mmCIF file of C-alpha atoms in Angstrom:
data_model
loop_
_atom_site.group_PDB
_atom_site.id
_atom_site.type_symbol
_atom_site.label_atom_id
_atom_site.label_comp_id
_atom_site.label_asym_id
_atom_site.label_seq_id
_atom_site.Cartn_x
_atom_site.Cartn_y
_atom_site.Cartn_z
ATOM 1 C CA MET A 26 0.131 -0.233 -0.045
ATOM 2 C CA GLN A 27 2.648 3.558 0.301
ATOM 3 C CA ILE A 28 3.165 4.872 -0.874
ATOM 4 C CA ALA A 29 2.828 6.906 -2.184
ATOM 5 C CA ARG A 30 4.777 10.824 -2.336
ATOM 6 C CA HIS A 31 5.276 14.268 -3.566
ATOM 7 C CA TYR A 32 7.717 15.595 -7.231
ATOM 8 C CA GLY A 33 10.672 17.533 -5.014
ATOM 9 C CA TRP A 34 11.992 14.848 -3.030
ATOM 10 C CA ILE A 35 14.682 12.509 -3.649
ATOM 11 C CA LEU A 36 15.279 14.469 -6.740
ATOM 12 C CA VAL A 37 18.176 12.825 -8.543
ATOM 13 C CA GLY A 38 19.933 13.601 -11.574
ATOM 14 C CA LEU A 39 20.903 10.443 -13.211
ATOM 15 C CA LEU A 40 19.617 7.036 -13.869
ATOM 16 C CA ALA A 41 21.269 4.125 -11.896
ATOM 17 C CA ALA A 42 23.030 1.515 -13.262
ATOM 18 C CA CYS A 43 21.620 -1.607 -12.957
ATOM 19 C CA SER A 44 24.701 -3.585 -11.005
ATOM 20 C CA LYS A 45 25.351 -7.401 -9.755
ATOM 21 C CA SER A 46 26.367 -9.469 -6.794
ATOM 22 C CA ASP A 47 28.739 -12.020 -7.347
ATOM 23 C CA SER A 48 25.956 -14.163 -5.678
ATOM 24 C CA ASP A 49 22.943 -16.459 -7.784
ATOM 25 C CA ASP A 50 20.428 -15.133 -5.647
ATOM 26 C CA ASP A 51 20.108 -11.474 -6.902
ATOM 27 C CA GLU A 52 19.671 -13.720 -10.127
ATOM 28 C CA THR A 53 16.517 -15.489 -8.835
ATOM 29 C CA GLY A 54 12.843 -13.846 -10.178
ATOM 30 C CA ASN A 55 11.827 -12.685 -13.181
ATOM 31 C CA TRP A 56 10.115 -9.137 -13.930
ATOM 32 C CA VAL A 57 7.107 -9.052 -16.875
ATOM 33 C CA GLU A 58 6.033 -6.244 -18.591
ATOM 34 C CA VAL A 59 2.597 -6.110 -18.522
ATOM 35 C CA GLN A 60 -0.588 -3.363 -20.051
ATOM 36 C CA GLU A 61 0.740 0.108 -19.315
ATOM 37 C CA MET A 62 -1.734 2.354 -17.871
ATOM 38 C CA SER A 63 -4.582 4.006 -19.077
ATOM 39 C CA ALA A 64 -4.583 6.969 -17.353
ATOM 40 C CA LYS A 65 -1.618 9.711 -17.242
ATOM 41 C CA PRO A 66 1.936 8.730 -16.829
ATOM 42 C CA ARG A 67 2.156 10.512 -12.747
ATOM 43 C CA SER A 68 4.664 9.478 -10.002
ATOM 44 C CA GLU A 69 3.630 10.139 -5.889
ATOM 45 C CA ALA A 70 0.218 8.157 -6.752
ATOM 46 C CA VAL A 71 -1.625 6.272 -3.778
ATOM 47 C CA SER A 72 -2.700 2.238 -4.846
ATOM 48 C CA PHE A 73 -4.569 0.068 -2.773
ATOM 49 C CA VAL A 74 -6.512 -3.133 -3.702
ATOM 50 C CA ILE A 75 -9.617 -4.703 -2.944
ATOM 51 C CA GLY A 76 -11.178 -8.302 -3.956
ATOM 52 C CA ASP A 77 -9.877 -8.717 -7.071
ATOM 53 C CA THR A 78 -9.705 -5.416 -8.577
ATOM 54 C CA ALA A 79 -6.390 -3.035 -7.597
ATOM 55 C CA TYR A 80 -6.996 0.467 -7.659
ATOM 56 C CA ILE A 81 -4.796 3.617 -8.390
ATOM 57 C CA GLY A 82 -4.944 7.362 -8.319
ATOM 58 C CA THR A 83 -3.854 11.198 -7.453
ATOM 59 C CA GLY A 84 0.206 11.689 -7.752
ATOM 60 C CA TYR A 85 1.283 14.754 -10.415
ATOM 61 C CA ASP A 86 1.867 14.367 -13.914
ATOM 62 C CA GLY A 87 4.700 16.572 -14.410
ATOM 63 C CA GLU A 88 2.451 19.204 -14.765
ATOM 64 C CA LYS A 89 -0.451 19.355 -13.208
ATOM 65 C CA TYR A 90 -1.313 17.806 -9.332
ATOM 66 C CA LEU A 91 -4.429 15.254 -10.059
ATOM 67 C CA ARG A 92 -7.639 13.621 -8.791
ATOM 68 C CA ASP A 93 -8.445 10.926 -11.236
ATOM 69 C CA PHE A 94 -8.882 7.099 -9.758
ATOM 70 C CA TRP A 95 -8.237 3.942 -12.037
ATOM 71 C CA LYS A 96 -8.577 0.737 -11.369
ATOM 72 C CA TYR A 97 -7.270 -2.691 -12.621
ATOM 73 C CA THR A 98 -7.069 -6.129 -13.457
ATOM 74 C CA PRO A 99 -5.388 -8.462 -15.640
ATOM 75 C CA ALA A 100 -8.517 -9.834 -17.241
ATOM 76 C CA ARG A 101 -10.304 -6.429 -18.104
ATOM 77 C CA GLY A 102 -7.265 -4.277 -17.700
ATOM 78 C CA TRP A 103 -7.795 -0.076 -17.208
ATOM 79 C CA THR A 104 -10.911 0.988 -16.126
ATOM 80 C CA GLN A 105 -11.201 4.822 -14.979
ATOM 81 C CA ILE A 106 -13.383 5.136 -11.888
ATOM 82 C CA THR A 107 -15.300 8.214 -10.057
ATOM 83 C CA ASP A 108 -12.847 10.887 -9.425
ATOM 84 C CA LEU A 109 -11.785 12.197 -5.856
ATOM 85 C CA PRO A 110 -14.644 14.913 -5.162
ATOM 86 C CA PRO A 111 -14.037 18.711 -6.114
ATOM 87 C CA ALA A 112 -14.531 19.059 -2.053
ATOM 88 C CA ALA A 113 -11.231 17.211 -2.138
ATOM 89 C CA PRO A 114 -8.215 18.592 -3.189
ATOM 90 C CA VAL A 115 -6.111 17.632 -6.058
ATOM 91 C CA ARG A 116 -2.905 16.012 -4.602
ATOM 92 C CA SER A 117 0.194 13.698 -4.583
ATOM 93 C CA SER A 118 2.059 12.123 -1.636
ATOM 94 C CA ALA A 119 -0.790 10.610 -0.373
ATOM 95 C CA THR A 120 -1.463 7.362 1.670
ATOM 96 C CA ALA A 121 -3.953 4.684 1.595
ATOM 97 C CA PHE A 122 -5.430 1.209 2.807
ATOM 98 C CA VAL A 123 -7.962 -0.577 2.586
ATOM 99 C CA ILE A 124 -10.690 -1.686 5.787
ATOM 100 C CA ASN A 125 -13.909 -4.555 4.913
ATOM 101 C CA GLY A 126 -14.195 -4.479 1.536
ATOM 102 C CA ILE A 127 -13.707 0.234 1.698
ATOM 103 C CA GLY A 128 -10.952 2.066 0.060
ATOM 104 C CA TYR A 129 -9.359 4.962 1.866
ATOM 105 C CA VAL A 130 -7.574 8.069 1.220
ATOM 106 C CA GLY A 131 -6.152 10.766 2.809
ATOM 107 C CA THR A 132 -2.871 13.374 3.618
ATOM 108 C CA GLY A 133 -0.225 14.432 0.992
ATOM 109 C CA TYR A 134 0.055 17.527 -0.493
ATOM 110 C CA ASP A 135 -2.042 20.173 -2.833
ATOM 111 C CA ASN A 136 1.252 22.372 -4.261
ATOM 112 C CA ARG A 137 0.336 24.978 -1.619
ATOM 113 C CA ASP A 138 -0.290 22.583 1.544
ATOM 114 C CA ARG A 139 -0.057 19.351 3.156
ATOM 115 C CA LEU A 140 -3.528 17.818 4.055
ATOM 116 C CA ASN A 141 -4.497 16.007 6.982
ATOM 117 C CA ASP A 142 -8.433 15.076 4.430
ATOM 118 C CA PHE A 143 -9.310 11.439 4.311
ATOM 119 C CA TRP A 144 -12.233 9.989 1.307
ATOM 120 C CA ALA A 145 -13.225 6.897 1.757
ATOM 121 C CA TYR A 146 -13.826 4.578 -1.503
ATOM 122 C CA HIS A 147 -16.968 2.544 -1.422
ATOM 123 C CA PRO A 148 -17.048 -0.069 -4.881
ATOM 124 C CA ALA A 149 -20.418 -1.265 -4.861
ATOM 125 C CA THR A 150 -21.294 2.454 -5.885
ATOM 126 C CA GLY A 151 -18.258 3.683 -7.061
ATOM 127 C CA ALA A 152 -18.964 6.733 -4.447
ATOM 128 C CA TRP A 153 -16.697 8.879 -2.656
ATOM 129 C CA LYS A 154 -17.537 9.629 1.158
ATOM 130 C CA PRO A 155 -15.374 12.195 3.636
ATOM 131 C CA ILE A 156 -14.808 10.448 6.674
ATOM 132 C CA LYS A 157 -13.042 12.618 9.885
ATOM 133 C CA PRO A 158 -9.977 14.048 9.234
ATOM 134 C CA LEU A 159 -7.135 12.888 10.460
ATOM 135 C CA THR A 160 -7.018 15.458 13.471
ATOM 136 C CA HIS A 161 -5.513 15.796 16.877
ATOM 137 C CA PRO A 162 -7.741 16.083 20.523
ATOM 138 C CA ASN A 163 -6.433 19.504 20.694
ATOM 139 C CA PRO A 164 -7.201 21.263 17.555
ATOM 140 C CA ALA A 165 -4.075 23.605 18.168
ATOM 141 C CA ILE A 166 -1.860 20.531 16.882
ATOM 142 C CA SER A 167 -2.017 20.273 12.751
ATOM 143 C CA LEU A 168 -1.627 16.590 11.794
ATOM 144 C CA ALA A 169 -1.736 17.287 8.142
ATOM 145 C CA ARG A 170 1.049 15.588 6.229
ATOM 146 C CA ARG A 171 2.522 14.276 2.868
ATOM 147 C CA ASP A 172 4.780 11.224 2.738
ATOM 148 C CA ALA A 173 3.499 9.477 5.621
ATOM 149 C CA VAL A 174 3.049 4.891 5.474
ATOM 150 C CA SER A 175 -0.776 3.538 5.931
ATOM 151 C CA PHE A 176 -1.705 -0.094 6.590
ATOM 152 C CA THR A 177 -4.628 -2.163 7.932
ATOM 153 C CA LEU A 178 -4.550 -3.975 11.114
ATOM 154 C CA ASN A 179 -7.680 -6.018 13.036
ATOM 155 C CA GLY A 180 -9.795 -4.239 11.123
ATOM 156 C CA LYS A 181 -7.936 -0.582 12.127
ATOM 157 C CA GLY A 182 -6.427 1.533 9.406
ATOM 158 C CA TYR A 183 -3.037 3.499 10.754
ATOM 159 C CA VAL A 184 -0.904 5.991 9.780
ATOM 160 C CA THR A 185 2.314 6.726 10.529
ATOM 161 C CA THR A 186 5.680 8.433 9.742
ATOM 162 C CA GLY A 187 5.556 11.118 7.367
ATOM 163 C CA THR A 188 6.416 15.143 6.988
ATOM 164 C CA ASP A 189 4.601 18.207 8.079
ATOM 165 C CA GLY A 190 8.038 20.526 7.221
ATOM 166 C CA SER A 191 10.409 18.454 9.789
ATOM 167 C CA ALA A 192 9.884 14.354 9.938
ATOM 168 C CA LEU A 193 7.349 12.391 11.922
ATOM 169 C CA LYS A 194 7.108 9.391 13.711
ATOM 170 C CA ASP A 195 3.647 9.877 15.736
ATOM 171 C CA THR A 196 1.012 6.767 14.878
ATOM 172 C CA TRP A 197 -2.564 7.227 14.560
ATOM 173 C CA GLU A 198 -5.250 4.613 14.106
ATOM 174 C CA TYR A 199 -8.394 5.153 12.692
ATOM 175 C CA ASP A 200 -11.605 3.098 13.803
ATOM 176 C CA PRO A 201 -14.192 2.961 10.981
ATOM 177 C CA VAL A 202 -17.254 2.115 13.092
ATOM 178 C CA LYS A 203 -16.340 4.909 15.692
ATOM 179 C CA ASP A 204 -15.039 7.163 12.759
ATOM 180 C CA GLU A 205 -12.460 8.215 14.981
ATOM 181 C CA TRP A 206 -8.752 8.833 15.467
ATOM 182 C CA ASN A 207 -7.135 7.309 17.998
ATOM 183 C CA GLU A 208 -3.312 8.178 18.852
ATOM 184 C CA LYS A 209 -0.589 4.974 19.399
ATOM 185 C CA GLN A 210 2.659 4.649 20.220
ATOM 186 C CA SER A 211 4.567 6.188 18.207
ATOM 187 C CA PHE A 212 7.035 5.345 15.227
ATOM 188 C CA GLY A 213 9.755 2.716 17.535
ATOM 189 C CA GLY A 214 12.782 4.150 14.915
ATOM 190 C CA SER A 215 13.842 7.461 14.028
ATOM 191 C CA LYS A 216 11.692 9.957 12.267
ATOM 192 C CA ARG A 217 11.388 9.701 8.662
ATOM 193 C CA HIS A 218 8.919 10.175 5.680
ATOM 194 C CA GLU A 219 9.503 8.919 2.412
ATOM 195 C CA ALA A 220 9.643 5.383 4.448
ATOM 196 C CA VAL A 221 7.579 1.950 2.603
ATOM 197 C CA ALA A 222 4.956 -0.110 4.716
ATOM 198 C CA PHE A 223 3.775 -3.827 3.979
ATOM 199 C CA VAL A 224 2.137 -6.453 6.009
ATOM 200 C CA ILE A 225 2.975 -10.002 6.816
ATOM 201 C CA GLY A 226 0.514 -11.866 8.668
ATOM 202 C CA GLY A 227 -0.898 -10.212 11.471
ATOM 203 C CA LYS A 228 1.889 -7.436 11.866
ATOM 204 C CA ALA A 229 2.721 -4.214 10.204
ATOM 205 C CA TYR A 230 6.330 -3.769 9.144
ATOM 206 C CA VAL A 231 8.145 0.157 8.104
ATOM 207 C CA VAL A 232 11.550 0.669 6.975
ATOM 208 C CA THR A 233 13.403 2.539 4.733
ATOM 209 C CA GLY A 234 12.999 6.292 4.603
ATOM 210 C CA THR A 235 14.747 9.104 4.782
ATOM 211 C CA ASN A 236 15.288 12.498 8.002
ATOM 212 C CA ASN A 237 17.729 15.089 7.304
ATOM 213 C CA ASN A 238 19.621 13.638 4.492
ATOM 214 C CA GLU A 239 20.200 10.948 5.950
ATOM 215 C CA LEU A 240 18.665 7.141 4.994
ATOM 216 C CA LYS A 241 17.668 5.307 7.550
ATOM 217 C CA ASN A 242 18.802 1.336 8.533
ATOM 218 C CA ASP A 243 16.341 0.767 10.887
ATOM 219 C CA PHE A 244 13.825 -1.599 10.686
ATOM 220 C CA TYR A 245 10.317 -2.096 12.874
ATOM 221 C CA SER A 246 7.746 -3.968 12.739
ATOM 222 C CA PHE A 247 4.237 -2.924 14.531
ATOM 223 C CA ASP A 248 1.483 -5.247 16.433
ATOM 224 C CA GLY A 249 -0.914 -2.386 16.718
ATOM 225 C CA GLU A 250 -0.465 -1.846 20.244
ATOM 226 C CA ASN A 251 3.606 -2.348 20.149
ATOM 227 C CA TRP A 252 6.458 -1.456 18.174
ATOM 228 C CA GLU A 253 9.997 -4.572 17.852
ATOM 229 C CA LYS A 254 13.102 -3.616 16.450
ATOM 230 C CA LEU A 255 14.111 -6.011 14.251
ATOM 231 C CA LYS A 256 17.882 -6.087 11.945
ATOM 232 C CA ASN A 257 18.777 -3.432 10.430
ATOM 233 C CA ILE A 258 18.918 -2.692 6.447
ATOM 234 C CA SER A 259 22.888 -1.966 6.341
ATOM 235 C CA ASN A 260 25.884 -4.106 6.927
ATOM 236 C CA THR A 261 26.125 -3.528 11.618
ATOM 237 C CA SER A 262 26.604 -6.468 12.818
ATOM 238 C CA ASP A 263 29.881 -8.941 12.478
ATOM 239 C CA LEU A 264 28.143 -11.913 11.156
ATOM 240 C CA ASP A 265 27.652 -12.595 7.631
ATOM 241 C CA TYR A 266 24.171 -12.843 6.630
ATOM 242 C CA ASP A 267 23.823 -8.288 5.974
ATOM 243 C CA ASN A 268 27.588 -7.856 4.364
ATOM 244 C CA ASP A 269 26.480 -7.224 1.535
ATOM 245 C CA TYR A 270 23.489 -5.550 2.154
ATOM 246 C CA ASP A 271 22.654 -2.383 -0.076
ATOM 247 C CA ILE A 272 18.871 -1.851 1.227
ATOM 248 C CA VAL A 273 18.372 2.003 2.211
ATOM 249 C CA ARG A 274 16.771 4.333 0.197
ATOM 250 C CA THR A 275 14.391 6.718 -0.510
ATOM 251 C CA ASN A 276 10.846 6.608 -2.047
ATOM 252 C CA ALA A 277 10.775 3.358 -2.516
ATOM 253 C CA VAL A 278 7.526 0.330 -2.839
ATOM 254 C CA ALA A 279 6.795 -2.575 -1.130
ATOM 255 C CA PHE A 280 4.072 -5.529 -2.007
ATOM 256 C CA VAL A 281 4.272 -8.834 -0.243
ATOM 257 C CA MET A 282 4.026 -12.179 -1.878
ATOM 258 C CA ASN A 283 3.757 -15.933 -0.269
ATOM 259 C CA ASN A 284 4.224 -14.037 3.170
ATOM 260 C CA LYS A 285 7.330 -12.533 1.983
ATOM 261 C CA GLY A 286 8.047 -8.767 1.506
ATOM 262 C CA TYR A 287 9.710 -7.064 -0.927
ATOM 263 C CA VAL A 288 11.294 -3.594 -1.643
ATOM 264 C CA ALA A 289 12.116 -2.292 -5.006
ATOM 265 C CA THR A 290 13.135 0.624 -7.313
ATOM 266 C CA GLY A 291 13.549 4.438 -5.303
ATOM 267 C CA SER A 292 16.359 6.534 -4.518
ATOM 268 C CA LYS A 293 19.767 6.241 -2.334
ATOM 269 C CA SER A 294 23.005 8.230 -3.655
ATOM 270 C CA GLY A 295 20.806 7.239 -7.399
ATOM 271 C CA LEU A 296 17.771 5.719 -8.936
ATOM 272 C CA SER A 297 18.085 2.136 -7.610
ATOM 273 C CA THR A 298 16.354 -1.226 -8.790
ATOM 274 C CA HIS A 299 18.034 -3.063 -6.678
ATOM 275 C CA CYS A 300 14.970 -5.748 -5.739
ATOM 276 C CA TRP A 301 15.462 -6.843 -1.978
ATOM 277 C CA GLU A 302 12.971 -9.708 -0.158
ATOM 278 C CA TYR A 303 12.828 -10.358 3.193
ATOM 279 C CA ASP A 304 11.945 -12.957 5.430
ATOM 280 C CA PRO A 305 10.084 -12.409 8.726
ATOM 281 C CA VAL A 306 10.548 -15.920 10.203
ATOM 282 C CA ALA A 307 14.689 -15.049 9.415
ATOM 283 C CA ASP A 308 14.487 -11.368 9.725
ATOM 284 C CA GLN A 309 16.493 -11.512 6.975
ATOM 285 C CA TRP A 310 17.022 -9.835 3.493
ATOM 286 C CA THR A 311 18.090 -11.649 0.358
ATOM 287 C CA GLN A 312 18.485 -10.085 -3.155
ATOM 288 C CA ARG A 313 16.703 -10.955 -6.271
ATOM 289 C CA ARG A 314 16.438 -9.945 -9.727
ATOM 290 C CA ASP A 315 16.805 -6.191 -10.687
ATOM 291 C CA PHE A 316 14.384 -4.445 -11.197
ATOM 292 C CA GLU A 317 13.931 -4.681 -15.059
ATOM 293 C CA GLY A 318 12.200 -1.677 -16.001
ATOM 294 C CA THR A 319 13.276 1.971 -16.094
ATOM 295 C CA ALA A 320 15.014 3.516 -13.044
ATOM 296 C CA ARG A 321 12.412 5.185 -10.971
ATOM 297 C CA THR A 322 11.243 6.954 -7.766
ATOM 298 C CA GLY A 323 8.209 7.522 -6.576
ATOM 299 C CA ALA A 324 6.386 4.259 -7.960
ATOM 300 C CA VAL A 325 3.571 2.659 -6.611
ATOM 301 C CA ALA A 326 3.247 -0.869 -5.834
ATOM 302 C CA PHE A 327 0.501 -3.584 -5.303
ATOM 303 C CA THR A 328 0.308 -6.881 -4.870
ATOM 304 C CA PHE A 329 -2.444 -9.319 -7.046
ATOM 305 C CA ALA A 330 -3.802 -12.908 -6.930
ATOM 306 C CA ASN A 331 -0.087 -13.052 -5.095
ATOM 307 C CA LYS A 332 1.910 -11.271 -7.619
ATOM 308 C CA GLY A 333 3.392 -8.213 -7.006
ATOM 309 C CA TYR A 334 3.680 -5.102 -9.661
ATOM 310 C CA VAL A 335 5.235 -1.937 -9.840
ATOM 311 C CA LEU A 336 4.077 1.583 -11.881
ATOM 312 C CA ALA A 337 4.592 4.383 -12.577
ATOM 313 C CA GLY A 338 6.993 6.393 -10.861
ATOM 314 C CA ARG A 339 9.210 8.851 -12.608
ATOM 315 C CA THR A 340 12.263 8.972 -13.280
ATOM 316 C CA SER A 341 14.542 12.386 -12.207
ATOM 317 C CA SER A 342 12.061 14.538 -13.957
ATOM 318 C CA MET A 343 9.599 12.481 -16.303
ATOM 319 C CA PRO A 344 6.262 11.087 -15.396
ATOM 320 C CA LEU A 345 5.648 7.124 -16.071
ATOM 321 C CA ASP A 346 2.999 5.068 -16.668
ATOM 322 C CA ASP A 347 4.883 0.860 -17.456
ATOM 323 C CA MET A 348 4.000 -1.570 -15.283
ATOM 324 C CA PHE A 349 5.841 -4.344 -14.302
ATOM 325 C CA ARG A 350 4.922 -7.881 -12.786
ATOM 326 C CA PHE A 351 7.243 -9.556 -10.651
ATOM 327 C CA GLU A 352 7.973 -13.680 -10.520
ATOM 328 C CA PRO A 353 10.249 -14.048 -7.472
ATOM 329 C CA ASP A 354 9.983 -18.175 -9.064
ATOM 330 C CA GLN A 355 10.674 -17.521 -11.991
ATOM 331 C CA GLU A 356 14.285 -17.753 -13.956
ATOM 332 C CA TYR A 357 14.977 -14.197 -16.082
ATOM 333 C CA ASP A 358 13.735 -14.237 -19.428
ATOM 334 C CA GLU A 359 15.719 -11.207 -21.148
ATOM 335 C CA ASN A 360 12.873 -11.348 -23.631
ATOM 336 C CA ASP A 361 9.795 -10.702 -21.786
#
């Protein structure tokens, strides 16, 4: 889900070259280019999945901030759905989650202000309805932000990290029955924005991101109440497992397949194509086949029918509309 972000984030001037390690693991997997978006190319959009359909919308197309939404299935391709309503500002760098078959989209940036509003998409009617904005009990404290991450646990939605001009680490829980937000334990690691989040086995995982121009290497899981520190994503131990870790980055994407998490694309010293697989049982990462599309930042990803998809985003300046599916157990095929 996540992800989502803004045009001025991680600007880099050159595409990163695809590097290879000497191990066999990073040759495992195959990226297959599939049907490009029917919508305008864009970066910093949001995506979510309801049932057998993936949804993507909002973002920045290089000239305009957007409010349009589209749905996708492999069988039916792309179809435009109802835009966010006129009462909802255009935006990029928003965040999204799903609860009980309803998609929720909120926060972000409209080229003037950071936002705190949230909107619920009901696929049965195709309608967007406002929900309570992300609001602090003290009205003098604004929770408006961009570049946050979000996820769903146990029928509740969660928003954490992001930036309101300074990086954040507060965590808020949305209760759809009461239509209210409640503050939870703050993210366990450093403040950050432009991170990614994914959920496996009833736990959410938050990783990567940046603050003070420093890429963050700490990694935490969350069970809805408490944050737990996991192994760092750079070489900080005396053991060999992390010697080749090259995971730190910002404005990446994340998705889940077969109870393993995947992080790909994004930016560090340049745009990255490296793809890493996380095993929550071993709390370790393994490099997989590099992303085979154009190196990019500000992309989105989703999991559909247990396959991971990465799409949209931008190079240093050009928004993109292509889409790739990752097959983690297939051998590399340069012709697909």
